[in-house]
Coordinates of C-alpha atoms in Angstrom, one line a residue:
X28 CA 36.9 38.4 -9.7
X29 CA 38.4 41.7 -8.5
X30 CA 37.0 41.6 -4.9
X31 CA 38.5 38.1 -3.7
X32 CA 42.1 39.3 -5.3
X33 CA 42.0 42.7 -3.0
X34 CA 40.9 40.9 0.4
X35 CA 43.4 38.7 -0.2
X36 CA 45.8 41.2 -1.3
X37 CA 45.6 43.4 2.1
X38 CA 46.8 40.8 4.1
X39 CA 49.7 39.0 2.0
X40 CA 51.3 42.9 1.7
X41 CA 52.0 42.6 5.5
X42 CA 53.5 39.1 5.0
X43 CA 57.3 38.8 4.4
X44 CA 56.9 36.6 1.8
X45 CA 54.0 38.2 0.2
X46 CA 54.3 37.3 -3.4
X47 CA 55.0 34.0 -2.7
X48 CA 52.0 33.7 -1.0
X49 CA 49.7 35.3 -3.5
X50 CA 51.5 32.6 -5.8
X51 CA 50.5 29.7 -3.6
X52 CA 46.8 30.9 -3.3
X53 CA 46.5 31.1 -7.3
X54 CA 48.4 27.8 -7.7
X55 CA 46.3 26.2 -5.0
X56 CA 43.9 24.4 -7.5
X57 CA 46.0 23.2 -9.5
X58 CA 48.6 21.6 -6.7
X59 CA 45.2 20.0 -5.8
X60 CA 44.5 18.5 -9.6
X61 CA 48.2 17.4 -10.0
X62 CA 48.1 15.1 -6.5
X63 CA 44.6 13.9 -7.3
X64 CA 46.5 12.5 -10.8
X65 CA 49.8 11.6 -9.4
X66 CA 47.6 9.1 -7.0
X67 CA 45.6 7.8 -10.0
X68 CA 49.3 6.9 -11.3
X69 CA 51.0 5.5 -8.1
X70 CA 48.3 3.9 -5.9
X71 CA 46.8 1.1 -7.2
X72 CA 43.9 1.2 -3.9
X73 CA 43.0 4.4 -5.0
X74 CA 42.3 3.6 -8.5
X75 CA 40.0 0.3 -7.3
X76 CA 37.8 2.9 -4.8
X77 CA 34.6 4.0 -5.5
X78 CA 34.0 7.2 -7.1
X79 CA 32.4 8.8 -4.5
X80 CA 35.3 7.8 -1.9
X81 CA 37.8 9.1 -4.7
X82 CA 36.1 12.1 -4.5
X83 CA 36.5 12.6 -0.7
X84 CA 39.9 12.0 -0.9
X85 CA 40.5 14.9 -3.6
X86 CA 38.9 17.1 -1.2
X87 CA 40.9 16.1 1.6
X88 CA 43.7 17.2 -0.3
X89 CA 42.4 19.9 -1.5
X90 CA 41.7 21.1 2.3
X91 CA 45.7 20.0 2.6
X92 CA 46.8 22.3 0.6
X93 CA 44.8 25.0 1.8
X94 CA 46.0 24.2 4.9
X95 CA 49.1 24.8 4.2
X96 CA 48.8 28.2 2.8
X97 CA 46.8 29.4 5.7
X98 CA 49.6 27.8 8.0
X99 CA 52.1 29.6 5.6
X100 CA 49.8 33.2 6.3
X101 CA 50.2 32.2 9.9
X102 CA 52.9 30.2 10.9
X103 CA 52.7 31.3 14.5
X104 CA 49.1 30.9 14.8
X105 CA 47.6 27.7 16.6
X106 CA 46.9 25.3 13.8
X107 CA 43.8 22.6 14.1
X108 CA 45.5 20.4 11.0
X109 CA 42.8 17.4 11.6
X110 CA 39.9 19.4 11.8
X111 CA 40.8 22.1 8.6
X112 CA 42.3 18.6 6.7
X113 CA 40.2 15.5 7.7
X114 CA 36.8 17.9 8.6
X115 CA 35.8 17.7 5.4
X116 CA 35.7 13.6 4.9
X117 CA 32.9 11.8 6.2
X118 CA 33.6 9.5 9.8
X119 CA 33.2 6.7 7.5
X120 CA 36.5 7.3 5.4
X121 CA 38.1 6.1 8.3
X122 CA 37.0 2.9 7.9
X123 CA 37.3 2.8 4.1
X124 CA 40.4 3.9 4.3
X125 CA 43.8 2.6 6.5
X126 CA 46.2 4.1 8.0
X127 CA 48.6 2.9 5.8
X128 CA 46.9 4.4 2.6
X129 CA 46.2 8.0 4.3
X130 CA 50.3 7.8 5.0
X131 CA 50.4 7.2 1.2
X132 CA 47.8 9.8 0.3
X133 CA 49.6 12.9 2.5
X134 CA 52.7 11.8 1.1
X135 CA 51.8 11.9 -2.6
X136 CA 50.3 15.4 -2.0
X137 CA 53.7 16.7 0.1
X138 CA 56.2 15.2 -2.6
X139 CA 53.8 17.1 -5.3
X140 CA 53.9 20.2 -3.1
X141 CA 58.0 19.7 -2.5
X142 CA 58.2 19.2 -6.4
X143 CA 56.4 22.9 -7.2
X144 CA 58.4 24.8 -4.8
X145 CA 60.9 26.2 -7.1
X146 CA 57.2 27.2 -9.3
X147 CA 55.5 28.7 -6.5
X148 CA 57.9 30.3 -4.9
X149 CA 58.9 33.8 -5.5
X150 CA 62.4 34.5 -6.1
X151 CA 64.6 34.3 -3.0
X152 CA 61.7 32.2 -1.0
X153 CA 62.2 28.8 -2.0
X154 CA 64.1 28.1 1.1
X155 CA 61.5 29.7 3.5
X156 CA 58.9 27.9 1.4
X157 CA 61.0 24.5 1.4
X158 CA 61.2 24.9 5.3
X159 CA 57.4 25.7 5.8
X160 CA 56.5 22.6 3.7
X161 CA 59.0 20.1 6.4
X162 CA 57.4 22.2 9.8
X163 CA 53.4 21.7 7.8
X164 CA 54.6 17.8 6.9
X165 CA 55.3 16.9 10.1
X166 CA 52.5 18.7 11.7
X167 CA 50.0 16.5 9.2
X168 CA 52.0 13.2 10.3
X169 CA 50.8 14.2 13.9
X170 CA 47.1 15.1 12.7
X171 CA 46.9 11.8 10.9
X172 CA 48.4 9.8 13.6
X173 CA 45.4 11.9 16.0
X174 CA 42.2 11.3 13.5
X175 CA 42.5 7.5 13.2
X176 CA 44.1 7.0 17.2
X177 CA 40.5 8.8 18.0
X178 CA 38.9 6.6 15.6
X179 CA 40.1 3.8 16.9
X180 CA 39.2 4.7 20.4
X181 CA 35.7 5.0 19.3
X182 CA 35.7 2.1 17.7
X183 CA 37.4 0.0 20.4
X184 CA 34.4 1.2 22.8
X185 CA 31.7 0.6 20.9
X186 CA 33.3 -3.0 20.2
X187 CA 33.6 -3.4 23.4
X188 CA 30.0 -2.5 24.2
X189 CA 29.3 -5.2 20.9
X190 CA 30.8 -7.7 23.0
X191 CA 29.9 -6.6 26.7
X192 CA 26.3 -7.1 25.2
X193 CA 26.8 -10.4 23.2
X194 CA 28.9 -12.0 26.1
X195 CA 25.7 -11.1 28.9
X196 CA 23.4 -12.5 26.4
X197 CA 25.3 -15.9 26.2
X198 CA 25.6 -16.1 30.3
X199 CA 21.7 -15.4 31.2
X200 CA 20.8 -17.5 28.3
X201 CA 19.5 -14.5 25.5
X202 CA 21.3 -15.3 23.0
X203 CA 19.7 -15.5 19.6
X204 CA 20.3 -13.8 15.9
X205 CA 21.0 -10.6 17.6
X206 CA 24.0 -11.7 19.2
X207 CA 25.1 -14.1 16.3
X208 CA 25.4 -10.6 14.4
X209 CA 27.1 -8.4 17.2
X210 CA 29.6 -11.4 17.4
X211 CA 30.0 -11.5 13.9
X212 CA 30.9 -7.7 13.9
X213 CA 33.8 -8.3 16.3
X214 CA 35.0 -11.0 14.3
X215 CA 33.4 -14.3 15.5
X216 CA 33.7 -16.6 12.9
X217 CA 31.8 -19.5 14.2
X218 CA 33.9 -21.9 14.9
X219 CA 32.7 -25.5 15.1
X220 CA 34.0 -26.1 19.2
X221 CA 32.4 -23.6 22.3
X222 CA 32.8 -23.5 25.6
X223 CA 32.3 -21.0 28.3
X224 CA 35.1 -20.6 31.1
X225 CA 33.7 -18.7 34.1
X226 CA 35.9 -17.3 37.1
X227 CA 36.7 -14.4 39.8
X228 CA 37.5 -11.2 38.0
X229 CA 40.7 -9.4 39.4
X230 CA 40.5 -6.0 41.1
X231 CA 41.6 -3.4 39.1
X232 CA 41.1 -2.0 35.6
X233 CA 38.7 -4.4 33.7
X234 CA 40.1 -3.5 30.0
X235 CA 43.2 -4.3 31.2
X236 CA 42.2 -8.0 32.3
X237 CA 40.0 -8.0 28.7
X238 CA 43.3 -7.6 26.9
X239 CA 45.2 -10.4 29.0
X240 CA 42.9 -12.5 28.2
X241 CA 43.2 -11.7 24.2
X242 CA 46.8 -12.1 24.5
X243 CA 46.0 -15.1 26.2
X244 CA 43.8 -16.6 23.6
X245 CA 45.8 -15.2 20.8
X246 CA 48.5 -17.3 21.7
X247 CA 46.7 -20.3 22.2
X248 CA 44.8 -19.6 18.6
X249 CA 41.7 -19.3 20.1
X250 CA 38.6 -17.0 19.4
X251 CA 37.0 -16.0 22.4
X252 CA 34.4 -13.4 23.4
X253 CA 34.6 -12.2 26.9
X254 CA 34.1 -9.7 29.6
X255 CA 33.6 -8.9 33.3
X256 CA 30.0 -8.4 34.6
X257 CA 29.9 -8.0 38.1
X258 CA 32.6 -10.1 40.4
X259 CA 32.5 -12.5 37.4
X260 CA 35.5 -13.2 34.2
X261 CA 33.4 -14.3 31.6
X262 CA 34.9 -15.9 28.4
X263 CA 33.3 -17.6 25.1
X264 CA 36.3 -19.3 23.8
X265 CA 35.8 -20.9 20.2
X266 CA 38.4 -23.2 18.2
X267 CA 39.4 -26.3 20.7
X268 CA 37.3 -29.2 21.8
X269 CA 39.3 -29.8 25.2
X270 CA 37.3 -27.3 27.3
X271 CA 40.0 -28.2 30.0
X272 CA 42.9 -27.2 27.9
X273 CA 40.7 -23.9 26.7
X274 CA 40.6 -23.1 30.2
X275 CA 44.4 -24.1 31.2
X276 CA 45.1 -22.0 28.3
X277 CA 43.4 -18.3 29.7
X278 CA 43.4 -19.2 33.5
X279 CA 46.4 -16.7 34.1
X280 CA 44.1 -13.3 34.3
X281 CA 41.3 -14.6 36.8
X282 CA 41.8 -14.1 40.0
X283 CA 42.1 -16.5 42.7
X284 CA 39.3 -19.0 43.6
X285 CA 37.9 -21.7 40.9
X286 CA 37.5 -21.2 37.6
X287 CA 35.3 -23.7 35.6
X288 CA 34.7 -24.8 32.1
X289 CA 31.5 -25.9 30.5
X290 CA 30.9 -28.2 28.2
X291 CA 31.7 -28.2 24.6
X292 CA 28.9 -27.4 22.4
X293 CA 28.6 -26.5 18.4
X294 CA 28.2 -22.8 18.0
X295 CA 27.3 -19.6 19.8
X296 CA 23.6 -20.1 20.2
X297 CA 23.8 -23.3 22.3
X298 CA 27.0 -21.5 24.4
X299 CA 24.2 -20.8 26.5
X300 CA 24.1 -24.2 27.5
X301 CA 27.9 -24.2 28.3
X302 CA 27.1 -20.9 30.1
X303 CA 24.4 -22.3 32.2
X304 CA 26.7 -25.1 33.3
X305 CA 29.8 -23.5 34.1
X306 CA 28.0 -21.1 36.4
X307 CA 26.3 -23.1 38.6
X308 CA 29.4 -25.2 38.8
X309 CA 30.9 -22.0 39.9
X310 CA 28.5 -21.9 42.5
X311 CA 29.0 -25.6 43.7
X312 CA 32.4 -25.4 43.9
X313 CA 32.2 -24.0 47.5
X314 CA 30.8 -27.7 48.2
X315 CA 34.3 -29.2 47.3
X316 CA 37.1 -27.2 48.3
X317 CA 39.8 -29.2 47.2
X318 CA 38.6 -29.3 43.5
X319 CA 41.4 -28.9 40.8
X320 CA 41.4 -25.5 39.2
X321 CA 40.1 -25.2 36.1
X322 CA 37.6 -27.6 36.9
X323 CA 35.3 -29.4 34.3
X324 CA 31.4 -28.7 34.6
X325 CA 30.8 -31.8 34.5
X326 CA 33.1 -33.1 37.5
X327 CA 31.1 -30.9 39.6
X328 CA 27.6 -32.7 38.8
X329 CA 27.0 -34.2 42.6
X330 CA 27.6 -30.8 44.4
X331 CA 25.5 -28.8 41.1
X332 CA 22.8 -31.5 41.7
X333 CA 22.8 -31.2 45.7
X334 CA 22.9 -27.1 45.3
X335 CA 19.5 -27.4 43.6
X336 CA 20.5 -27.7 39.4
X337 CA 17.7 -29.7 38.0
X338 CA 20.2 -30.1 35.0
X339 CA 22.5 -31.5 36.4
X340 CA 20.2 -33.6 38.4
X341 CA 18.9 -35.0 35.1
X342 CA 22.0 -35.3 33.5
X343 CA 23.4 -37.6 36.3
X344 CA 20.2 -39.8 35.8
X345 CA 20.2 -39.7 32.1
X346 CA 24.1 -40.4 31.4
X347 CA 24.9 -42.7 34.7
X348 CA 21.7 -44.6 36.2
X349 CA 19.3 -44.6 32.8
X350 CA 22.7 -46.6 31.2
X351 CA 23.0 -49.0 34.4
X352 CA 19.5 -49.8 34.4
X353 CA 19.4 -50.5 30.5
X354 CA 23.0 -52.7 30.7
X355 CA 21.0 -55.1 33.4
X356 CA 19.7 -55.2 36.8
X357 CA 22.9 -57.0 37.8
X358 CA 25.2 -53.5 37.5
X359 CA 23.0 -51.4 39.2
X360 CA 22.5 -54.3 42.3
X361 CA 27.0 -54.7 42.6
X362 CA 27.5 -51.0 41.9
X363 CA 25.0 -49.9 45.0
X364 CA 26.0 -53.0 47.4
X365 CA 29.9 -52.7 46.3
X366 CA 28.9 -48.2 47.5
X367 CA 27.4 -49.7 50.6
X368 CA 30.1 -51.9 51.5
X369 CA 32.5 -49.2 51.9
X370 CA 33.9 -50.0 48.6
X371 CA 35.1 -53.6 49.6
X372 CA 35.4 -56.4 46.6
X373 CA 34.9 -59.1 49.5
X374 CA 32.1 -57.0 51.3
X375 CA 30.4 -56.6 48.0
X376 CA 30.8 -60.3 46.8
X377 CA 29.6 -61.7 50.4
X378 CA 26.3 -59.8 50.2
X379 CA 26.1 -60.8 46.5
X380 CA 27.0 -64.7 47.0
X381 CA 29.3 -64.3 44.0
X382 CA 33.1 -64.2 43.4
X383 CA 34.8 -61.5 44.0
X384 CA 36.4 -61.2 40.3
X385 CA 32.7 -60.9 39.7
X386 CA 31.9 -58.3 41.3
X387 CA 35.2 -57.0 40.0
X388 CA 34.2 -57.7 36.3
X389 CA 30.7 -55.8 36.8
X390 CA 32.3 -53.3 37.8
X391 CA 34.6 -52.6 35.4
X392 CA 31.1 -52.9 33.0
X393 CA 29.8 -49.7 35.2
X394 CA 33.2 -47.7 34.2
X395 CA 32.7 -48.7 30.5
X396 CA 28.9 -47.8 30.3
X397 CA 29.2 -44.6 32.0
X398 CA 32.9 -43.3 32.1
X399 CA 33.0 -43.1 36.0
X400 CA 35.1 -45.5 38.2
X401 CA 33.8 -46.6 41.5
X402 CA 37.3 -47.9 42.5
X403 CA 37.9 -44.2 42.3
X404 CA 36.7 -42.1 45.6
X405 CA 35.4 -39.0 44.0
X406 CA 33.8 -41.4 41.0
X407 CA 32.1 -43.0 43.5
X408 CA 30.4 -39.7 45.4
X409 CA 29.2 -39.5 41.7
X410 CA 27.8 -42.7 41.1
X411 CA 25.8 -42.4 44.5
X412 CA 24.3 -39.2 43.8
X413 CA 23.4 -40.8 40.9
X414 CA 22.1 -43.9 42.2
X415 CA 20.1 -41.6 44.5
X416 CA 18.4 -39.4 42.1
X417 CA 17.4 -41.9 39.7
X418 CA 15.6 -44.1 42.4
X419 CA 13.8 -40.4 43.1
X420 CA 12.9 -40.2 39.8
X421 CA 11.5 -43.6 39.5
X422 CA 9.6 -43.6 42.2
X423 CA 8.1 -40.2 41.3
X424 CA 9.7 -37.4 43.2
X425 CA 10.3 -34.1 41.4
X426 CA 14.1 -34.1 40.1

């Protein structure tokens, strides 16, 4: 093949190391076959990938070594390492690939390079070809370290659009197979315990506050999800089933004002029900100023029911007056005349024409059938939003 030799004949003659890079051009190919065996023989990963990914990787080194000898042609010439190297593997070798391995990979082809230099190089050159090889080395290092940092940022945005779009399904209550797949992209492993924790999002860079909340959940073993959409720190936390402690746990990033917890539920699909909760008691929490932050859900059912939630409106009748009204007429009568009384044992036992360590023992019956205290003052708001709705609802008005 007389023509290829000339061409590249013309320009080696004005090199100063001409013949020994003619030498490297013929010995290019078979450089390339050597690595391509030496990582057969010294990387156990490459051995166990497919053929067609083994195949890649022989090309990348392949486009290595050519590299080299054009940066040998050229050594003051701007040099595009990543594009001349890595151009010539698919996006998806990336991911096939680490980090870690495509250190491995560049060194096995170097130390295979390094090994042929007293081959390759003409008489007299082994020193100039020695240094070239440590300037071409590092510059790889730097090309490797650049394809899989750009990778990375690719795939860090697109995860983060993954979970910008899961997270928005969970809060307006779309989430369905879709989103159990997105999540399971990023990671989500479905753990049995859910909740949704819902606060102010802090001024500034919203990534930033993403990763604080990570950090956050990575040291409380957690999984979460989360986001900010609008004025609003979102976060699908998976792995506890204290919803307060989840939120004690990632409260640090949100910004000032309440932050609320919903309820514990058992997977992704029904954290729209934790979602639902925890945002209208975010919305209800302006009724009670002085509530503790994080604040259960739940504790805000009298202001969520006042501001207009029909669930919690039904859950105060299902779980508080439905209970009293099944246990006995007698509860519901010393619960509602002990409220009216002003919360006096006396009061309530004079208007009953009982004892007063009767009224005192029914009411210890209302804490054990529905978990609230009237003894305690912000129990008690509860128990009479309660008492109120369910008489609504049995005498017909809309709840």
């Amino acid at each position: 093949m007389p023509e290829p030799e000339t061409g590249s004949s013309d320009a080696p003659a004005r090199h100063p190391h001409a013949a020994t890079l003619v030498r490297l051009e013929k010995s290019s190919g078979s450089l390339a076959a050597d690595a391509i065996a030496r990582m057969d023989e010294t990387l156990p990963w490459y051995r166990a990938m497919p053929p067609e990914n083994r195949s890649w990787i022989g090309l990348v080194a392949q486009a290595g070594i050519a590299a080299f000898t054009e940066w040998f042609r050229h050594p003051e010439a701007p040099q595009a390492i990543s594009t001349d190297v890595f151009g010539t593997a698919p996006r998806e070798l990336t991911r096939a690939i680490t980090l870690r391995q495509t250190v491995e990979m560049v060194r096995t082809t170097i130390e295979v390079m390094e090994s042929a230099i007293d081959e390759v190089a003409a008489p007299g050159d082994e020193s100039a070809l020695r240094e070239a090889l440590l300037v071409y080395a590092r510059e790889i290092a730097f090309a490797t370290a650049q394809v899989y940092a750009q990778a990375a940022e690719a795939r860090g945005a697109w995860d983060a659009r993954l979970e910008s779009l899961v997270v928005n399904a969970v809060l307006s209550g779309e989430a369905d197979e879709g989103a159990l797949s997105r999540a399971a992209a990023l990671g989500w492993n479905s753990p049995e315990h859910v909740c949704v924790v819902l606060g102010t999002a802090p001024d500034g860079d919203s990534e930033l506050t993403v990763e604080a909340i990570r950090r956050a959940a990575r040291h409380a073993k957690l999984q979460v999800l989360t986001g900010v959409l609008g004025s609003r720190l979102v976060v699908v936390a998976g792995g506890s089933a204290d919803p307060l402690r989840t939120a004690r746990d990632l409260i640090g990033p949100f910004a000032a004002g309440p932050v609320v917890a919903g309820p514990v539920v058992g997977d992704l699909l029904s954290a729209t029900r934790s979602a639902a909760a925890a945002a209208a008691g975010l919305r209800a929490c302006a009724a009670w100023p002085d509530a503790p932050r994080p604040v259960l859900a739940d504790d805000v059912l009298p202001e969520r029911a006042m501001a207009g939630d029909s669930a919690a409106r039904r859950q105060l009748v299902e779980e508080i007056y439905r209970p009293l009204e099944e246990a006995g007429s007698a509860l519901l009568e010393t619960l509602s005349v002990y409220l009216e009384q002003a919360s006096s044992l006396e009061g309530a036992a004079r208007m009953l024409f009982v004892h007063p360590n009767t009224v005192r023992y029914r009411l210890r019956r209302v804490t054990d059938v529905t978990g609230w205290s009237p003894s305690d003052v912000r129990s008690a708001f509860t128990l009479r939003i309660a008492l109120i709705l369910g008489r609504l609802a049995d005498a017909g008005s809309p709840h």
